[in-house]
Coordinates of N, CA and C in Angstrom, one line a residue:
M1 N -3.8 -24.3 15.7 CA -3.1 -24.8 14.5 C -3.9 -24.4 13.2
C2 N -3.2 -23.9 12.2 CA -3.8 -23.4 11.0 C -3.8 -24.4 9.9
L3 N -4.9 -24.7 9.3 CA -5.0 -25.5 8.1 C -4.6 -24.7 6.9
I4 N -3.7 -25.3 6.0 CA -3.3 -24.6 4.8 C -4.3 -24.9 3.7
K5 N -4.9 -23.8 3.2 CA -5.9 -23.9 2.2 C -5.2 -24.2 0.8
K6 N -6.0 -24.8 0.0 CA -5.4 -25.1 -1.4 C -5.3 -23.8 -2.2
D7 N -6.2 -22.8 -1.9 CA -6.1 -21.5 -2.5 C -5.4 -20.5 -1.7
M8 N -4.4 -20.9 -0.9 CA -3.7 -20.1 0.0 C -3.1 -18.9 -0.8
K9 N -3.3 -17.7 -0.3 CA -2.7 -16.5 -0.9 C -1.4 -16.2 -0.3
N10 N -0.6 -15.5 -1.1 CA 0.6 -14.9 -0.7 C 0.3 -13.4 -0.5
I11 N 0.3 -12.9 0.7 CA -0.1 -11.6 1.0 C 1.1 -10.7 1.5
L12 N 1.2 -9.5 1.0 CA 2.2 -8.6 1.4 C 1.6 -7.3 1.9
I13 N 1.9 -7.0 3.2 CA 1.5 -5.7 3.8 C 2.6 -4.7 3.7
I14 N 2.2 -3.5 3.2 CA 3.2 -2.4 3.0 C 2.7 -1.3 3.9
N15 N 3.5 -1.0 5.0 CA 3.1 0.1 5.9 C 3.9 1.3 5.6
G16 N 3.2 2.4 5.3 CA 3.8 3.6 4.9 C 4.0 4.7 6.0
H17 N 3.6 4.3 7.2 CA 3.7 5.3 8.3 C 5.1 5.2 8.9
P18 N 5.8 6.4 9.1 CA 7.2 6.3 9.6 C 7.3 6.1 11.1
N19 N 6.2 6.2 11.9 CA 6.3 6.1 13.3 C 5.8 4.7 13.8
K20 N 6.7 4.0 14.5 CA 6.5 2.6 14.9 C 5.3 2.6 16.0
D21 N 5.1 3.7 16.6 CA 4.1 3.7 17.7 C 2.7 4.2 17.2
S22 N 2.6 4.3 15.9 CA 1.3 4.8 15.3 C 0.2 3.8 15.2
L23 N -1.0 4.3 15.0 CA -2.1 3.4 14.8 C -1.9 2.6 13.5
N24 N -1.3 3.1 12.5 CA -1.0 2.4 11.3 C -0.2 1.2 11.5
H25 N 0.8 1.2 12.4 CA 1.6 0.0 12.7 C 0.7 -1.0 13.4
A26 N -0.2 -0.6 14.3 CA -1.1 -1.5 14.9 C -2.0 -2.1 13.9
L27 N -2.5 -1.4 13.0 CA -3.4 -1.9 11.9 C -2.6 -2.9 11.1
A28 N -1.4 -2.6 10.7 CA -0.6 -3.6 9.9 C -0.4 -4.9 10.7
E29 N -0.1 -4.8 12.0 CA 0.1 -6.0 12.8 C -1.2 -6.8 12.9
A30 N -2.3 -6.1 13.0 CA -3.6 -6.7 13.1 C -4.0 -7.5 11.8
Y31 N -3.7 -6.9 10.7 CA -4.0 -7.6 9.4 C -3.1 -8.8 9.3
F32 N -1.8 -8.6 9.6 CA -0.8 -9.7 9.6 C -1.3 -10.9 10.4
K33 N -1.7 -10.7 11.6 CA -2.2 -11.7 12.5 C -3.4 -12.4 12.0
G34 N -4.4 -11.6 11.5 CA -5.6 -12.1 10.9 C -5.3 -13.0 9.7
A35 N -4.5 -12.6 8.8 CA -4.2 -13.3 7.6 C -3.4 -14.6 8.0
E36 N -2.6 -14.6 9.0 CA -1.9 -15.8 9.4 C -2.8 -16.9 9.9
T37 N -3.9 -16.5 10.5 CA -4.9 -17.5 11.0 C -5.6 -18.2 9.9
S38 N -5.6 -17.6 8.7 CA -6.3 -18.2 7.5 C -5.4 -19.2 6.8
G39 N -4.1 -19.3 7.3 CA -3.2 -20.2 6.6 C -2.4 -19.6 5.4
S40 N -2.7 -18.3 5.2 CA -2.0 -17.6 4.1 C -0.5 -17.3 4.5
K41 N 0.3 -17.2 3.5 CA 1.7 -16.8 3.6 C 1.7 -15.2 3.7
V42 N 2.2 -14.7 4.8 CA 2.1 -13.2 5.0 C 3.4 -12.6 5.2
S43 N 3.7 -11.5 4.6 CA 5.0 -10.8 4.8 C 4.6 -9.3 5.0
I44 N 5.5 -8.6 5.7 CA 5.2 -7.2 5.9 C 6.5 -6.3 5.7
I45 N 6.2 -5.2 5.0 CA 7.3 -4.2 4.8 C 6.9 -3.0 5.6
N46 N 7.7 -2.6 6.6 CA 7.6 -1.3 7.2 C 8.6 -0.4 6.5
I47 N 8.1 0.5 5.6 CA 9.0 1.3 4.8 C 10.0 2.1 5.6
S48 N 9.6 2.5 6.8 CA 10.5 3.4 7.6 C 11.7 2.6 8.0
E49 N 11.7 1.2 8.0 CA 12.8 0.4 8.4 C 13.8 0.1 7.3
L50 N 13.5 0.6 6.1 CA 14.3 0.3 4.9 C 15.4 1.4 4.8
A51 N 16.5 1.0 4.2 CA 17.6 1.9 4.0 C 17.6 2.2 2.4
F52 N 17.2 3.4 2.0 CA 17.2 3.7 0.6 C 17.0 5.2 0.5
N53 N 17.4 5.7 -0.7 CA 17.3 7.1 -1.0 C 15.8 7.3 -1.6
I54 N 15.0 8.1 -0.9 CA 13.6 8.2 -1.4 C 13.5 9.1 -2.6
N55 N 14.6 9.7 -3.1 CA 14.5 10.6 -4.2 C 14.8 9.9 -5.5
L56 N 14.0 10.0 -6.5 CA 14.3 9.5 -7.9 C 15.1 10.6 -8.5
E57 N 16.4 10.6 -8.2 CA 17.2 11.7 -8.5 C 17.3 12.2 -10.0
Y58 N 17.2 11.3 -10.9 CA 17.3 11.6 -12.3 C 16.0 11.4 -13.1
G59 N 14.9 11.2 -12.3 CA 13.7 10.9 -13.0 C 13.8 9.6 -13.8
Y60 N 13.3 9.5 -15.0 CA 13.4 8.3 -15.8 C 14.6 8.4 -16.8
R61 N 15.4 9.5 -16.7 CA 16.4 9.7 -17.7 C 17.6 8.8 -17.4
Q62 N 17.9 8.5 -16.2 CA 19.0 7.7 -15.8 C 18.7 6.8 -14.7
R63 N 18.9 5.5 -14.8 CA 18.5 4.5 -13.8 C 19.5 4.5 -12.7
V64 N 19.0 4.6 -11.5 CA 19.8 4.5 -10.2 C 19.7 3.0 -9.7
E65 N 20.8 2.4 -9.3 CA 20.7 1.0 -8.8 C 19.9 1.0 -7.6
L66 N 19.1 -0.1 -7.5 CA 18.3 -0.3 -6.3 C 19.2 -0.8 -5.1
E67 N 18.9 -0.2 -3.9 CA 19.5 -0.6 -2.7 C 19.1 -2.0 -2.3
P68 N 19.8 -2.8 -1.5 CA 19.4 -4.2 -1.2 C 18.0 -4.2 -0.6
D69 N 17.6 -3.3 0.3 CA 16.3 -3.3 0.9 C 15.2 -3.2 -0.2
L70 N 15.5 -2.4 -1.2 CA 14.5 -2.2 -2.3 C 14.5 -3.5 -3.2
I71 N 15.6 -4.1 -3.4 CA 15.6 -5.4 -4.2 C 14.8 -6.4 -3.5
R72 N 14.9 -6.5 -2.1 CA 14.2 -7.5 -1.4 C 12.7 -7.1 -1.4
S73 N 12.4 -5.8 -1.3 CA 11.0 -5.4 -1.4 C 10.3 -5.7 -2.7
L74 N 11.1 -5.5 -3.8 CA 10.6 -5.8 -5.1 C 10.3 -7.3 -5.3
A75 N 11.1 -8.1 -4.7 CA 10.9 -9.6 -4.8 C 9.6 -9.9 -4.1
L76 N 9.4 -9.3 -3.0 CA 8.1 -9.6 -2.2 C 6.9 -9.1 -3.0
I77 N 7.0 -8.0 -3.6 CA 5.9 -7.5 -4.4 C 5.6 -8.4 -5.6
K78 N 6.6 -8.9 -6.2 CA 6.4 -9.7 -7.4 C 5.8 -11.1 -7.0
Q79 N 6.2 -11.6 -5.8 CA 5.7 -12.9 -5.4 C 4.2 -12.8 -4.8
A80 N 3.8 -11.6 -4.4 CA 2.5 -11.4 -3.7 C 1.3 -11.6 -4.7
D81 N 0.3 -12.2 -4.1 CA -1.0 -12.2 -4.8 C -1.9 -11.0 -4.5
H82 N -1.7 -10.6 -3.2 CA -2.5 -9.5 -2.7 C -1.7 -8.6 -1.9
L83 N -1.8 -7.3 -2.2 CA -1.0 -6.2 -1.6 C -1.9 -5.4 -0.7
V84 N -1.5 -5.2 0.5 CA -2.3 -4.4 1.5 C -1.4 -3.1 1.8
W85 N -1.9 -2.0 1.4 CA -1.2 -0.7 1.6 C -1.8 0.0 2.8
I86 N -1.0 0.3 3.8 CA -1.6 1.0 5.0 C -0.8 2.3 5.1
H87 N -1.6 3.4 5.2 CA -0.9 4.7 5.3 C -1.8 5.8 5.9
P88 N -1.3 6.8 6.5 CA -2.1 8.0 6.9 C -2.3 8.9 5.8
V89 N -3.3 9.8 5.8 CA -3.4 10.9 4.9 C -2.9 12.1 5.5
W90 N -1.8 12.6 4.9 CA -1.2 13.9 5.3 C -1.2 14.9 4.2
W91 N -1.8 16.1 4.4 CA -2.0 17.1 3.4 C -2.6 16.5 2.2
G92 N -3.6 15.6 2.4 CA -4.3 15.0 1.2 C -3.6 13.9 0.6
G93 N -2.4 13.6 0.9 CA -1.6 12.6 0.3 C -1.0 11.6 1.2
M94 N 0.0 10.8 0.7 CA 0.7 9.8 1.5 C 2.0 10.4 2.1
P95 N 2.6 9.8 3.1 CA 3.8 10.3 3.6 C 4.9 10.3 2.6
A96 N 5.9 11.2 2.7 CA 7.0 11.3 1.7 C 7.7 10.0 1.5
I97 N 8.0 9.3 2.6 CA 8.8 8.1 2.5 C 8.1 7.0 1.7
M98 N 6.7 7.0 1.8 CA 6.0 6.0 1.0 C 6.0 6.4 -0.5
K99 N 5.8 7.7 -0.7 CA 5.9 8.2 -2.1 C 7.2 7.9 -2.7
G100 N 8.3 8.1 -1.9 CA 9.7 7.7 -2.4 C 9.8 6.3 -2.7
F101 N 9.2 5.4 -1.9 CA 9.3 4.0 -2.1 C 8.7 3.6 -3.4
I102 N 7.5 4.2 -3.7 CA 6.9 4.0 -5.0 C 7.7 4.5 -6.2
D103 N 8.2 5.7 -6.0 CA 9.0 6.4 -7.1 C 10.2 5.5 -7.4
R104 N 10.8 4.9 -6.4 CA 12.1 4.2 -6.6 C 11.8 2.8 -7.2
L105 N 10.7 2.2 -6.9 CA 10.4 0.8 -7.2 C 9.5 0.6 -8.4
F106 N 8.5 1.4 -8.6 CA 7.5 1.2 -9.6 C 8.0 1.9 -10.9
L107 N 9.0 1.3 -11.5 CA 9.7 1.9 -12.6 C 9.4 1.2 -13.9
P108 N 9.7 2.0 -15.0 CA 9.5 1.4 -16.3 C 10.4 0.1 -16.5
G109 N 9.8 -0.9 -17.0 CA 10.5 -2.2 -17.1 C 10.3 -3.1 -15.9
I110 N 9.8 -2.5 -14.8 CA 9.6 -3.3 -13.6 C 8.1 -3.4 -13.3
A111 N 7.4 -2.3 -13.3 CA 6.0 -2.2 -13.0 C 5.1 -2.0 -14.2
F112 N 5.7 -1.4 -15.2 CA 5.0 -1.1 -16.5 C 6.1 -0.9 -17.6
K113 N 5.6 -0.9 -18.8 CA 6.5 -0.7 -19.9 C 5.8 0.1 -21.0
Y114 N 6.3 1.3 -21.3 CA 5.7 2.0 -22.4 C 6.0 1.3 -23.8
K115 N 4.9 1.3 -24.6 CA 5.1 0.8 -25.9 C 5.8 1.8 -26.9
E116 N 6.6 1.3 -27.7 CA 7.4 2.1 -28.6 C 6.5 2.9 -29.6
N117 N 6.7 4.2 -29.6 CA 6.0 5.1 -30.5 C 4.5 5.1 -30.2
S118 N 4.2 5.0 -28.9 CA 2.7 4.9 -28.5 C 2.5 5.6 -27.2
L119 N 1.3 6.0 -26.9 CA 0.9 6.6 -25.6 C 0.5 5.5 -24.7
W120 N 0.4 4.3 -25.2 CA 0.0 3.1 -24.3 C 1.1 2.4 -23.7
W121 N 0.8 1.5 -22.8 CA 1.8 0.8 -22.0 C 1.4 -0.6 -21.7
D122 N 2.3 -1.4 -21.4 CA 2.1 -2.8 -20.9 C 2.1 -2.7 -19.4
K123 N 1.1 -3.4 -18.8 CA 1.0 -3.5 -17.3 C 1.7 -4.7 -16.8
L124 N 2.7 -4.6 -16.0 CA 3.6 -5.7 -15.7 C 3.3 -6.3 -14.4
L125 N 2.3 -5.9 -13.6 CA 2.0 -6.4 -12.3 C 0.5 -7.0 -12.3
T126 N 0.1 -7.5 -13.4 CA -1.2 -8.1 -13.5 C -1.3 -9.4 -12.7
G127 N -2.6 -9.8 -12.4 CA -2.8 -11.0 -11.6 C -2.8 -10.8 -10.1
K128 N -2.6 -9.5 -9.7 CA -2.6 -9.2 -8.2 C -3.8 -8.4 -7.9
T129 N -4.2 -8.4 -6.6 CA -5.3 -7.6 -6.1 C -4.7 -6.7 -5.0
A130 N -5.4 -5.8 -4.5 CA -4.9 -4.9 -3.5 C -6.0 -4.3 -2.6
R131 N -5.6 -3.9 -1.4 CA -6.5 -3.2 -0.5 C -5.7 -2.0 0.0
I132 N -6.3 -0.8 0.1 CA -5.7 0.3 0.7 C -6.5 0.6 2.0
I133 N -5.7 0.7 3.1 CA -6.3 1.0 4.4 C -5.7 2.3 4.8
T134 N -6.5 3.4 4.9 CA -5.9 4.7 5.1 C -6.6 5.4 6.3
T135 N -5.8 6.0 7.2 CA -6.3 6.7 8.3 C -6.5 8.2 8.0
L136 N -7.6 8.7 8.6 CA -8.0 10.1 8.4 C -8.3 10.9 9.6
D137 N -8.1 12.2 9.6 CA -8.5 13.1 10.7 C -9.8 13.8 10.3
Q138 N -10.5 13.3 9.4 CA -11.8 13.9 8.9 C -12.7 12.8 8.4
P139 N -14.0 13.0 8.3 CA -14.9 11.9 7.8 C -14.5 11.6 6.4
S140 N -14.6 10.3 6.1 CA -14.2 9.9 4.7 C -15.1 10.5 3.7
W141 N -16.4 10.8 4.0 CA -17.3 11.4 3.0 C -16.8 12.9 2.7
Y142 N -16.3 13.5 3.7 CA -15.8 14.9 3.6 C -14.5 14.9 2.7
Y143 N -13.7 13.9 3.0 CA -12.4 13.8 2.2 C -12.7 13.6 0.8
R144 N -13.8 12.8 0.5 CA -14.2 12.5 -0.9 C -14.8 13.7 -1.5
L145 N -15.8 14.3 -0.9 CA -16.6 15.4 -1.5 C -15.8 16.7 -1.5
A146 N -15.1 17.1 -0.5 CA -14.4 18.4 -0.4 C -13.1 18.4 -1.2
Y147 N -12.4 17.2 -1.2 CA -11.0 17.2 -1.8 C -10.9 16.2 -2.9
G148 N -11.9 15.3 -3.1 CA -11.7 14.4 -4.2 C -10.9 13.2 -3.9
R149 N -10.6 12.9 -2.6 CA -9.8 11.8 -2.1 C -8.5 11.6 -2.9
P150 N -7.6 12.7 -2.9 CA -6.4 12.6 -3.8 C -5.4 11.4 -3.5
S151 N -5.3 11.1 -2.2 CA -4.3 10.0 -2.0 C -4.8 8.7 -2.6
I152 N -6.1 8.5 -2.5 CA -6.7 7.2 -3.1 C -6.6 7.2 -4.6
N153 N -6.9 8.4 -5.2 CA -6.8 8.5 -6.7 C -5.4 8.2 -7.1
Q154 N -4.4 8.7 -6.4 CA -3.0 8.5 -6.7 C -2.6 7.1 -6.6
L155 N -2.8 6.5 -5.4 CA -2.4 5.1 -5.2 C -3.2 4.1 -6.0
K156 N -4.5 4.2 -5.9 CA -5.4 3.2 -6.6 C -5.3 3.3 -8.1
K157 N -5.5 4.5 -8.6 CA -5.7 4.7 -10.1 C -4.3 4.9 -10.8
S158 N -3.5 5.8 -10.2 CA -2.3 6.3 -11.0 C -1.1 5.3 -10.7
V159 N -1.2 4.5 -9.7 CA -0.1 3.6 -9.4 C -0.5 2.1 -9.6
L160 N -1.4 1.6 -8.8 CA -1.8 0.2 -8.8 C -2.5 -0.2 -10.1
K161 N -3.6 0.4 -10.4 CA -4.3 0.0 -11.6 C -3.5 0.3 -12.9
F162 N -2.7 1.4 -12.8 CA -1.8 1.7 -14.0 C -0.9 0.5 -14.3
C163 N -0.5 -0.2 -13.2 CA 0.5 -1.3 -13.4 C -0.2 -2.6 -13.5
G164 N -1.6 -2.6 -13.5 CA -2.3 -3.9 -13.7 C -2.9 -4.5 -12.5
I165 N -2.8 -3.9 -11.3 CA -3.3 -4.5 -10.1 C -4.7 -4.1 -9.9
K166 N -5.6 -5.1 -9.9 CA -7.0 -4.9 -9.7 C -7.7 -6.2 -9.3
P167 N -8.9 -6.1 -8.6 CA -9.5 -4.8 -8.1 C -8.7 -4.3 -6.9
V168 N -8.9 -3.0 -6.6 CA -8.3 -2.4 -5.5 C -9.4 -1.9 -4.6
K169 N -9.5 -2.5 -3.4 CA -10.5 -2.1 -2.4 C -10.0 -1.0 -1.4
V170 N -10.8 -0.2 -0.8 CA -10.4 0.8 0.1 C -11.1 0.7 1.4
T171 N -10.4 0.8 2.5 CA -11.0 0.9 3.8 C -10.5 2.2 4.5
Y172 N -11.4 3.0 4.9 CA -11.1 4.3 5.6 C -11.2 4.0 7.1
V173 N -10.3 4.6 7.8 CA -10.2 4.5 9.3 C -10.2 5.9 9.9
G174 N -11.1 6.3 10.6 CA -11.1 7.7 11.2 C -12.5 8.0 11.8
I175 N -12.6 9.1 12.5 CA -11.6 10.2 12.6 C -10.6 9.9 13.7
V176 N -9.3 9.8 13.4 CA -8.3 9.3 14.3 C -8.1 10.3 15.5
K177 N -8.0 11.6 15.2 CA -7.7 12.5 16.3 C -8.7 12.6 17.4
T178 N -9.9 12.2 17.2 CA -10.9 12.3 18.2 C -11.3 11.0 18.8
A179 N -10.6 9.9 18.4 CA -11.0 8.6 18.8 C -10.5 8.2 20.2
N180 N -11.3 7.5 20.9 CA -10.9 7.0 22.2 C -10.3 5.6 22.0
E181 N -9.8 5.0 23.1 CA -9.1 3.8 23.1 C -10.1 2.6 22.6
E182 N -11.3 2.7 23.0 CA -12.3 1.7 22.6 C -12.5 1.7 21.1
T183 N -12.6 2.9 20.6 CA -12.8 3.0 19.1 C -11.6 2.5 18.3
R184 N -10.4 2.8 18.8 CA -9.2 2.3 18.2 C -9.2 0.8 18.2
K185 N -9.6 0.2 19.3 CA -9.6 -1.3 19.4 C -10.6 -1.9 18.4
Q186 N -11.7 -1.2 18.2 CA -12.7 -1.6 17.2 C -12.1 -1.6 15.8
W187 N -11.4 -0.5 15.5 CA -10.7 -0.4 14.2 C -9.7 -1.5 14.0
I188 N -8.9 -1.8 15.0 CA -7.9 -2.8 14.9 C -8.6 -4.2 14.7
N189 N -9.7 -4.4 15.4 CA -10.4 -5.7 15.2 C -11.0 -5.8 13.8
K190 N -11.5 -4.7 13.3 CA -12.0 -4.7 11.9 C -11.0 -5.1 10.9
V191 N -9.8 -4.5 11.1 CA -8.7 -4.8 10.1 C -8.2 -6.2 10.3
Y192 N -8.2 -6.7 11.5 CA -7.9 -8.1 11.8 C -8.8 -9.0 11.0
Q193 N -10.1 -8.7 11.0 CA -11.1 -9.5 10.3 C -10.9 -9.5 8.8
L194 N -10.4 -8.3 8.3 CA -10.1 -8.2 6.9 C -9.0 -9.2 6.6
G195 N -8.0 -9.3 7.5 CA -6.9 -10.2 7.3 C -7.3 -11.7 7.3
V196 N -8.2 -12.0 8.2 CA -8.8 -13.3 8.3 C -9.4 -13.7 7.0
K197 N -10.1 -12.8 6.4 CA -10.8 -13.1 5.1 C -9.9 -12.9 3.9
N198 N -8.7 -12.5 4.1 CA -7.8 -12.2 3.0 C -8.4 -11.2 2.0
F199 N -9.0 -10.2 2.6 CA -9.8 -9.3 1.8 C -9.3 -7.9 1.8

């Protein structure tokens, strides 16, 4: 039986991997179970299960109505105190469906608002924190030194912090392609413990 803490967090896990049998899904479930044990309110979005057009067809020139799944996702994002983004690194970045999810939801007037006649903007998602959990097929130090960790820069700096979400912590998981079953279990347990700590 879980005791409800006075400082109970509302946590939202956003899983960007399209494959239900992936390590990323196992990590999302592990964080979910860990956070539940702390008495936090926990929700999860598996982006691959949503029905929406991933293309921002007209850019910012013309608003496209949000599909019902995106409207529900937006409500969960706004309610959350802590966002946990889980995704693999593919070609240095995030999967297309996850990028489309961000393109369609993190819009002017929703996630940020440009100031009139100014280069500056208002951050509309302040008061939230985040953690990025990303899987790699290379050492994290190599991803950082050789490539400049582009997926982290994009999500942490250009999306989350741009909209006022901070601090944003990062957890690297890898090297996935050479990992045995015992190593994978250790990773899953590590992420479970992050969930327990709401961290």
